[in-house]
PDB file of C-alpha atoms in Angstrom:
ATOM      1  CA  MET A  15      91.996 102.536  77.339  1.00 43.00           C
ATOM      2  CA  ASP A  16      92.391  99.785  79.315  1.00 63.00           C
ATOM      3  CA  ASP A  17      92.628  96.794  76.807  1.00 84.00           C
ATOM      4  CA  ALA A  18      93.394  94.063  79.694  1.00 92.00           C
ATOM      5  CA  THR A  19      90.752  91.171  80.212  1.00 96.00           C
ATOM      6  CA  ILE A  20      90.756  88.308  83.299  1.00 98.00           C
ATOM      7  CA  ARG A  21      89.878  85.421  82.409  1.00 97.00           C
ATOM      8  CA  PRO A  22      89.572  82.057  84.714  1.00 97.00           C
ATOM      9  CA  LEU A  23      92.937  80.168  85.495  1.00 97.00           C
ATOM     10  CA  GLY A  24      93.790  77.246  84.386  1.00 95.00           C
ATOM     11  CA  ARG A  25      95.872  78.113  81.227  1.00 97.00           C
ATOM     12  CA  PRO A  26      99.011  75.940  81.650  1.00 97.00           C
ATOM     13  CA  GLY A  27     102.138  78.229  82.929  1.00 97.00           C
ATOM     14  CA  ASP A  28      98.923  80.305  85.858  1.00 98.00           C
ATOM     15  CA  LEU A  29      99.752  78.376  88.560  1.00 98.00           C
ATOM     16  CA  GLY A  30     104.052  79.174  88.845  1.00 98.00           C
ATOM     17  CA  TRP A  31     103.454  82.350  87.276  1.00 98.00           C
ATOM     18  CA  VAL A  32     101.117  82.991  90.670  1.00 98.00           C
ATOM     19  CA  VAL A  33     104.046  81.814  92.569  1.00 98.00           C
ATOM     20  CA  MET A  34     106.653  83.117  91.398  1.00 98.00           C
ATOM     21  CA  ALA A  35     104.695  87.295  90.709  1.00 97.00           C
ATOM     22  CA  HIS A  36     104.198  87.114  94.290  1.00 98.00           C
ATOM     23  CA  GLY A  37     108.277  86.386  95.363  1.00 97.00           C
ATOM     24  CA  GLU A  38     109.386  88.245  92.574  1.00 97.00           C
ATOM     25  CA  PHE A  39     107.372  90.968  93.808  1.00 96.00           C
ATOM     26  CA  TYR A  40     106.797  91.381  96.989  1.00 97.00           C
ATOM     27  CA  ALA A  41     110.715  90.709  98.169  1.00 97.00           C
ATOM     28  CA  ALA A  42     111.170  93.616  95.503  1.00 96.00           C
ATOM     29  CA  GLU A  43     108.508  96.088  96.991  1.00 95.00           C
ATOM     30  CA  PHE A  44     108.725  94.961 100.524  1.00 96.00           C
ATOM     31  CA  GLY A  45     111.203  93.445 101.667  1.00 96.00           C
ATOM     32  CA  TRP A  46     109.925  89.737 102.273  1.00 97.00           C
ATOM     33  CA  ASP A  47     111.272  86.594 101.854  1.00 97.00           C
ATOM     34  CA  THR A  48     110.973  83.437 100.485  1.00 97.00           C
ATOM     35  CA  THR A  49     108.330  82.394 103.557  1.00 97.00           C
ATOM     36  CA  PHE A  50     106.032  84.403 101.774  1.00 97.00           C
ATOM     37  CA  GLU A  51     106.050  82.532  98.053  1.00 97.00           C
ATOM     38  CA  ALA A  52     106.132  79.000  99.885  1.00 97.00           C
ATOM     39  CA  LEU A  53     102.821  80.055 101.546  1.00 96.00           C
ATOM     40  CA  VAL A  54     101.841  81.300  98.125  1.00 97.00           C
ATOM     41  CA  ALA A  55     102.791  78.399  96.722  1.00 97.00           C
ATOM     42  CA  ARG A  56     101.092  76.197  99.693  1.00 97.00           C
ATOM     43  CA  ILE A  57      97.686  77.891  99.031  1.00 96.00           C
ATOM     44  CA  VAL A  58      98.406  78.137  95.151  1.00 97.00           C
ATOM     45  CA  ALA A  59      99.243  73.801  95.804  1.00 96.00           C
ATOM     46  CA  ASP A  60      95.813  73.661  97.419  1.00 94.00           C
ATOM     47  CA  HIS A  61      94.207  75.565  94.914  1.00 94.00           C
ATOM     48  CA  ALA A  62      94.616  73.037  92.018  1.00 94.00           C
ATOM     49  CA  ALA A  63      94.501  70.111  93.939  1.00 93.00           C
ATOM     50  CA  ARG A  64      90.816  71.313  94.650  1.00 88.00           C
ATOM     51  CA  ASP A  65      88.467  70.080  92.688  1.00 77.00           C
ATOM     52  CA  ASP A  66      85.110  71.960  93.436  1.00 88.00           C
ATOM     53  CA  PRO A  67      84.604  74.962  90.938  1.00 91.00           C
ATOM     54  CA  ALA A  68      81.186  75.482  92.431  1.00 93.00           C
ATOM     55  CA  ARG A  69      83.125  76.819  95.399  1.00 95.00           C
ATOM     56  CA  ALA A  70      86.834  77.988  94.695  1.00 96.00           C
ATOM     57  CA  SER A  71      87.866  79.449  91.774  1.00 97.00           C
ATOM     58  CA  ALA A  72      90.609  82.070  90.639  1.00 98.00           C
ATOM     59  CA  TRP A  73      91.024  84.376  87.518  1.00 98.00           C
ATOM     60  CA  ILE A  74      94.293  85.740  85.330  1.00 98.00           C
ATOM     61  CA  ALA A  75      94.387  89.036  84.391  1.00 98.00           C
ATOM     62  CA  GLU A  76      96.369  89.554  80.616  1.00 97.00           C
ATOM     63  CA  GLN A  77      97.306  92.213  79.051  1.00 95.00           C
ATOM     64  CA  GLU A  78      99.066  92.675  75.940  1.00 92.00           C
ATOM     65  CA  GLY A  79      98.812  89.144  75.843  1.00 92.00           C
ATOM     66  CA  ARG A  80     100.955  88.782  78.996  1.00 95.00           C
ATOM     67  CA  ARG A  81      99.960  87.518  83.012  1.00 98.00           C
ATOM     68  CA  VAL A  82      99.228  91.365  84.882  1.00 97.00           C
ATOM     69  CA  GLY A  83      97.448  90.175  88.011  1.00 98.00           C
ATOM     70  CA  CYS A  84      95.654  86.883  89.969  1.00 98.00           C
ATOM     71  CA  VAL A  85      92.929  86.929  92.221  1.00 98.00           C
ATOM     72  CA  PHE A  86      91.907  83.731  94.227  1.00 98.00           C
ATOM     73  CA  CYS A  87      88.290  83.136  95.946  1.00 97.00           C
ATOM     74  CA  CYS A  88      88.420  79.765  98.358  1.00 95.00           C
ATOM     75  CA  ASP A  89      86.245  77.780 100.352  1.00 90.00           C
ATOM     76  CA  ARG A  90      87.176  78.447 103.682  1.00 78.00           C
ATOM     77  CA  SER A  91      84.912  75.602 105.515  1.00 62.00           C
ATOM     78  CA  GLY A  92      88.053  73.428 106.687  1.00 51.00           C
ATOM     79  CA  HIS A  93      90.979  74.705 108.144  1.00 41.00           C
ATOM     80  CA  ASP A  94      93.579  75.771 106.188  1.00 49.00           C
ATOM     81  CA  PRO A  95      96.909  75.325 107.834  1.00 46.00           C
ATOM     82  CA  SER A  96      98.640  78.115 105.204  1.00 45.00           C
ATOM     83  CA  THR A  97      97.668  81.179 107.288  1.00 51.00           C
ATOM     84  CA  PRO A  98     100.424  81.922 109.573  1.00 51.00           C
ATOM     85  CA  ARG A  99      99.674  81.703 112.689  1.00 48.00           C
ATOM     86  CA  SER A 100      98.305  84.993 114.618  1.00 43.00           C
ATOM     87  CA  ALA A 101     100.854  86.377 117.090  1.00 35.00           C
ATOM     88  CA  ARG A 102      99.150  84.976 120.312  1.00 34.00           C
ATOM     89  CA  GLY A 103      99.927  81.367 118.365  1.00 38.00           C
ATOM     90  CA  GLY A 104      96.236  80.803 118.114  1.00 39.00           C
ATOM     91  CA  ARG A 105      93.911  79.887 115.114  1.00 41.00           C
ATOM     92  CA  PRO A 106      94.865  81.964 112.105  1.00 49.00           C
ATOM     93  CA  ALA A 107      92.964  85.480 112.210  1.00 49.00           C
ATOM     94  CA  SER A 108      91.653  84.860 108.671  1.00 48.00           C
ATOM     95  CA  ASP A 109      90.274  81.159 110.000  1.00 49.00           C
ATOM     96  CA  GLN A 110      88.156  82.714 112.588  1.00 52.00           C
ATOM     97  CA  GLY A 111      84.618  82.301 111.633  1.00 52.00           C
ATOM     98  CA  ALA A 112      85.597  80.592 108.724  1.00 59.00           C
ATOM     99  CA  ASP A 113      82.643  77.821 107.477  1.00 81.00           C
ATOM    100  CA  GLU A 114      80.500  76.911 104.780  1.00 90.00           C
ATOM    101  CA  ARG A 115      78.872  80.370 104.878  1.00 94.00           C
ATOM    102  CA  THR A 116      82.580  82.145 104.434  1.00 96.00           C
ATOM    103  CA  ALA A 117      84.561  82.465 101.611  1.00 97.00           C
ATOM    104  CA  GLN A 118      88.443  84.344 101.001  1.00 96.00           C
ATOM    105  CA  LEU A 119      90.099  86.520  98.822  1.00 98.00           C
ATOM    106  CA  ARG A 120      93.324  85.504  98.516  1.00 97.00           C
ATOM    107  CA  ILE A 121      96.336  86.815  96.442  1.00 97.00           C
ATOM    108  CA  LEU A 122      95.445  89.735  94.939  1.00 98.00           C
ATOM    109  CA  LEU A 123      98.393  90.543  92.978  1.00 97.00           C
ATOM    110  CA  VAL A 124      98.515  93.522  89.654  1.00 97.00           C
ATOM    111  CA  HIS A 125     102.155  94.126  88.278  1.00 95.00           C
ATOM    112  CA  PRO A 126     103.519  96.957  89.268  1.00 92.00           C
ATOM    113  CA  ASP A 127     103.384  97.992  85.887  1.00 90.00           C
ATOM    114  CA  ALA A 128      99.595  97.790  85.249  1.00 93.00           C
ATOM    115  CA  ARG A 129      98.619  99.691  88.274  1.00 92.00           C
ATOM    116  CA  GLY A 130      96.562 102.998  88.575  1.00 90.00           C
ATOM    117  CA  ARG A 131      93.596 101.311  85.748  1.00 91.00           C
ATOM    118  CA  GLY A 132      91.482  99.602  88.251  1.00 94.00           C
ATOM    119  CA  LEU A 133      93.124  95.968  87.953  1.00 96.00           C
ATOM    120  CA  GLY A 134      92.856  94.978  91.110  1.00 96.00           C
ATOM    121  CA  ALA A 135      89.132  96.927  91.465  1.00 97.00           C
ATOM    122  CA  ARG A 136      88.444  93.766  88.282  1.00 97.00           C
ATOM    123  CA  LEU A 137      89.512  91.320  90.459  1.00 98.00           C
ATOM    124  CA  THR A 138      88.393  91.868  93.739  1.00 98.00           C
ATOM    125  CA  ALA A 139      85.070  92.664  91.544  1.00 97.00           C
ATOM    126  CA  GLU A 140      85.473  88.720  90.151  1.00 98.00           C
ATOM    127  CA  CYS A 141      86.015  87.434  93.164  1.00 98.00           C
ATOM    128  CA  ILE A 142      82.751  89.397  94.730  1.00 98.00           C
ATOM    129  CA  ARG A 143      80.904  88.227  92.278  1.00 97.00           C
ATOM    130  CA  PHE A 144      81.657  84.369  92.365  1.00 98.00           C
ATOM    131  CA  ALA A 145      81.351  84.225  96.003  1.00 97.00           C
ATOM    132  CA  ARG A 146      77.851  85.961  95.642  1.00 97.00           C
ATOM    133  CA  SER A 147      76.489  83.730  93.102  1.00 96.00           C
ATOM    134  CA  ALA A 148      78.521  80.265  94.817  1.00 96.00           C
ATOM    135  CA  GLY A 149      75.448  81.040  97.630  1.00 96.00           C
ATOM    136  CA  TYR A 150      77.819  82.679 100.220  1.00 97.00           C
ATOM    137  CA  GLU A 151      77.027  84.790 102.725  1.00 97.00           C
ATOM    138  CA  ARG A 152      80.481  86.432 103.247  1.00 97.00           C
ATOM    139  CA  LEU A 153      84.229  87.035 101.815  1.00 97.00           C
ATOM    140  CA  ARG A 154      87.019  87.256 104.194  1.00 97.00           C
ATOM    141  CA  LEU A 155      90.206  88.048 103.350  1.00 97.00           C
ATOM    142  CA  TRP A 156      94.099  88.650 105.437  1.00 96.00           C
ATOM    143  CA  THR A 157      96.496  91.179 104.671  1.00 96.00           C
ATOM    144  CA  ASN A 158      99.247  93.317 105.841  1.00 96.00           C
ATOM    145  CA  ASP A 159      99.593  97.283 106.914  1.00 94.00           C
ATOM    146  CA  PRO A 160     102.641  98.112 104.140  1.00 94.00           C
ATOM    147  CA  LEU A 161     100.261  97.386 101.383  1.00 94.00           C
ATOM    148  CA  VAL A 162      97.732  99.823 100.903  1.00 94.00           C
ATOM    149  CA  ALA A 163      96.751 100.126  97.419  1.00 93.00           C
ATOM    150  CA  ALA A 164      95.265  97.029  98.037  1.00 94.00           C
ATOM    151  CA  ARG A 165      93.050  98.268 101.384  1.00 95.00           C
ATOM    152  CA  THR A 166      92.154 100.856  99.431  1.00 96.00           C
ATOM    153  CA  VAL A 167      90.868  98.314  96.738  1.00 97.00           C
ATOM    154  CA  TYR A 168      89.135  96.647  99.475  1.00 97.00           C
ATOM    155  CA  LEU A 169      87.870  99.135 101.452  1.00 97.00           C
ATOM    156  CA  ALA A 170      86.445 100.201  97.827  1.00 97.00           C
ATOM    157  CA  ALA A 171      84.169  97.392  97.712  1.00 97.00           C
ATOM    158  CA  GLY A 172      83.015  97.513 100.373  1.00 97.00           C
ATOM    159  CA  PHE A 173      84.953  95.371 102.852  1.00 98.00           C
ATOM    160  CA  VAL A 174      85.200  96.542 107.004  1.00 97.00           C
ATOM    161  CA  LEU A 175      88.136  95.962 108.828  1.00 97.00           C
ATOM    162  CA  VAL A 176      86.885  93.383 111.697  1.00 97.00           C
ATOM    163  CA  GLU A 177      90.507  92.741 113.097  1.00 97.00           C
ATOM    164  CA  GLU A 178      93.474  94.014 113.369  1.00 96.00           C
ATOM    165  CA  GLU A 179      97.232  91.625 115.031  1.00 96.00           C
ATOM    166  CA  PRO A 180     101.012  92.128 114.789  1.00 96.00           C
ATOM    167  CA  HIS A 181     103.430  89.481 114.107  1.00 96.00           C
ATOM    168  CA  THR A 182     105.979  88.851 112.706  1.00 95.00           C
ATOM    169  CA  SER A 183     106.697  87.127 108.973  1.00 95.00           C
ATOM    170  CA  PHE A 184     107.669  86.539 105.784  1.00 96.00           C
ATOM    171  CA  GLY A 185     111.062  88.331 107.389  1.00 95.00           C
ATOM    172  CA  ALA A 186     109.585  91.526 108.403  1.00 96.00           C
ATOM    173  CA  ARG A 187     107.719  92.767 110.910  1.00 96.00           C
ATOM    174  CA  LEU A 188     104.389  93.891 109.945  1.00 96.00           C
ATOM    175  CA  VAL A 189     100.149  94.787 111.376  1.00 97.00           C
ATOM    176  CA  GLY A 190      98.172  91.787 109.649  1.00 96.00           C
ATOM    177  CA  GLN A 191      94.364  92.804 109.180  1.00 96.00           C
ATOM    178  CA  THR A 192      91.204  91.147 108.754  1.00 97.00           C
ATOM    179  CA  TYR A 193      88.724  92.660 106.474  1.00 98.00           C
ATOM    180  CA  GLU A 194      85.552  91.191 105.772  1.00 97.00           C
ATOM    181  CA  LEU A 195      82.471  91.868 103.539  1.00 98.00           C
ATOM    182  CA  ASP A 196      78.895  91.084 103.945  1.00 97.00           C
ATOM    183  CA  LEU A 197      77.246  89.355 100.958  1.00 97.00           C
ATOM    184  CA  THR A 198      73.940  89.546 101.742  1.00 94.00           C
ATOM    185  CA  ARG A 199      73.050  92.840 101.715  1.00 86.00           C
ATOM    186  CA  PRO A 200      73.106  95.206  98.434  1.00 76.00           C
ATOM    187  CA  ALA A 201      76.160  95.463  96.766  1.00 68.00           C
ATOM    188  CA  PRO A 202      77.759  98.722  97.220  1.00 61.00           C
ATOM    189  CA  GLU A 203      77.846 101.716  94.101  1.00 63.00           C
ATOM    190  CA  ARG A 204      80.247 100.846  92.623  1.00 56.00           C
ATOM    191  CA  ARG A 205      83.490 103.664  93.752  1.00 54.00           C
ATOM    192  CA  ALA A 206      86.635 104.267  91.390  1.00 53.00           C
ATOM    193  CA  ALA A 207      90.124 102.945  92.734  1.00 53.00           C
ATOM    194  CA  PRO A 208      93.694 102.162  91.835  1.00 54.00           C
ATOM    195  CA  ALA A 209      94.911  99.719  91.584  1.00 54.00           C
TER     196      ALA A 209
END
């Protein structure tokens, strides 16, 4: 039985936990360096500095009183300097198509101890629900090829791969992947996804 709860981000310690958890887990699992943690810190700081709860939100998953996951839904109407530049040296892939009709799912994370129970799918569904209710027409996300479990969650939620591009970031050679979900279409029937 899954006893995890999802609540809005906003308690003392939430912001710091998101940054710390990403830094620690991605270093341990993928060998990424602190430039990734710095990217997450910028995303979190940008979110904390914005005051538009109708256009952006974030959630924390808790299990047995401890934080075990998170996801952010960010407004994509402005340029976001915190996303790594594409290998072409132009705008980041995740900035392409950015406008007031497009939101971005960012920094989805599920603690290794809480994986395999559908928590990643629940966090993603919360982000999608919010984006639809906020009036967005599209939801985009940028991820990287080693994140197989996350990709499974995104595909099960109806996201479609729209771009891939090799790059070197976070101390690793990666393939950046941009996915998009058309929010004007009816929600797909729920498919089970691990994570």
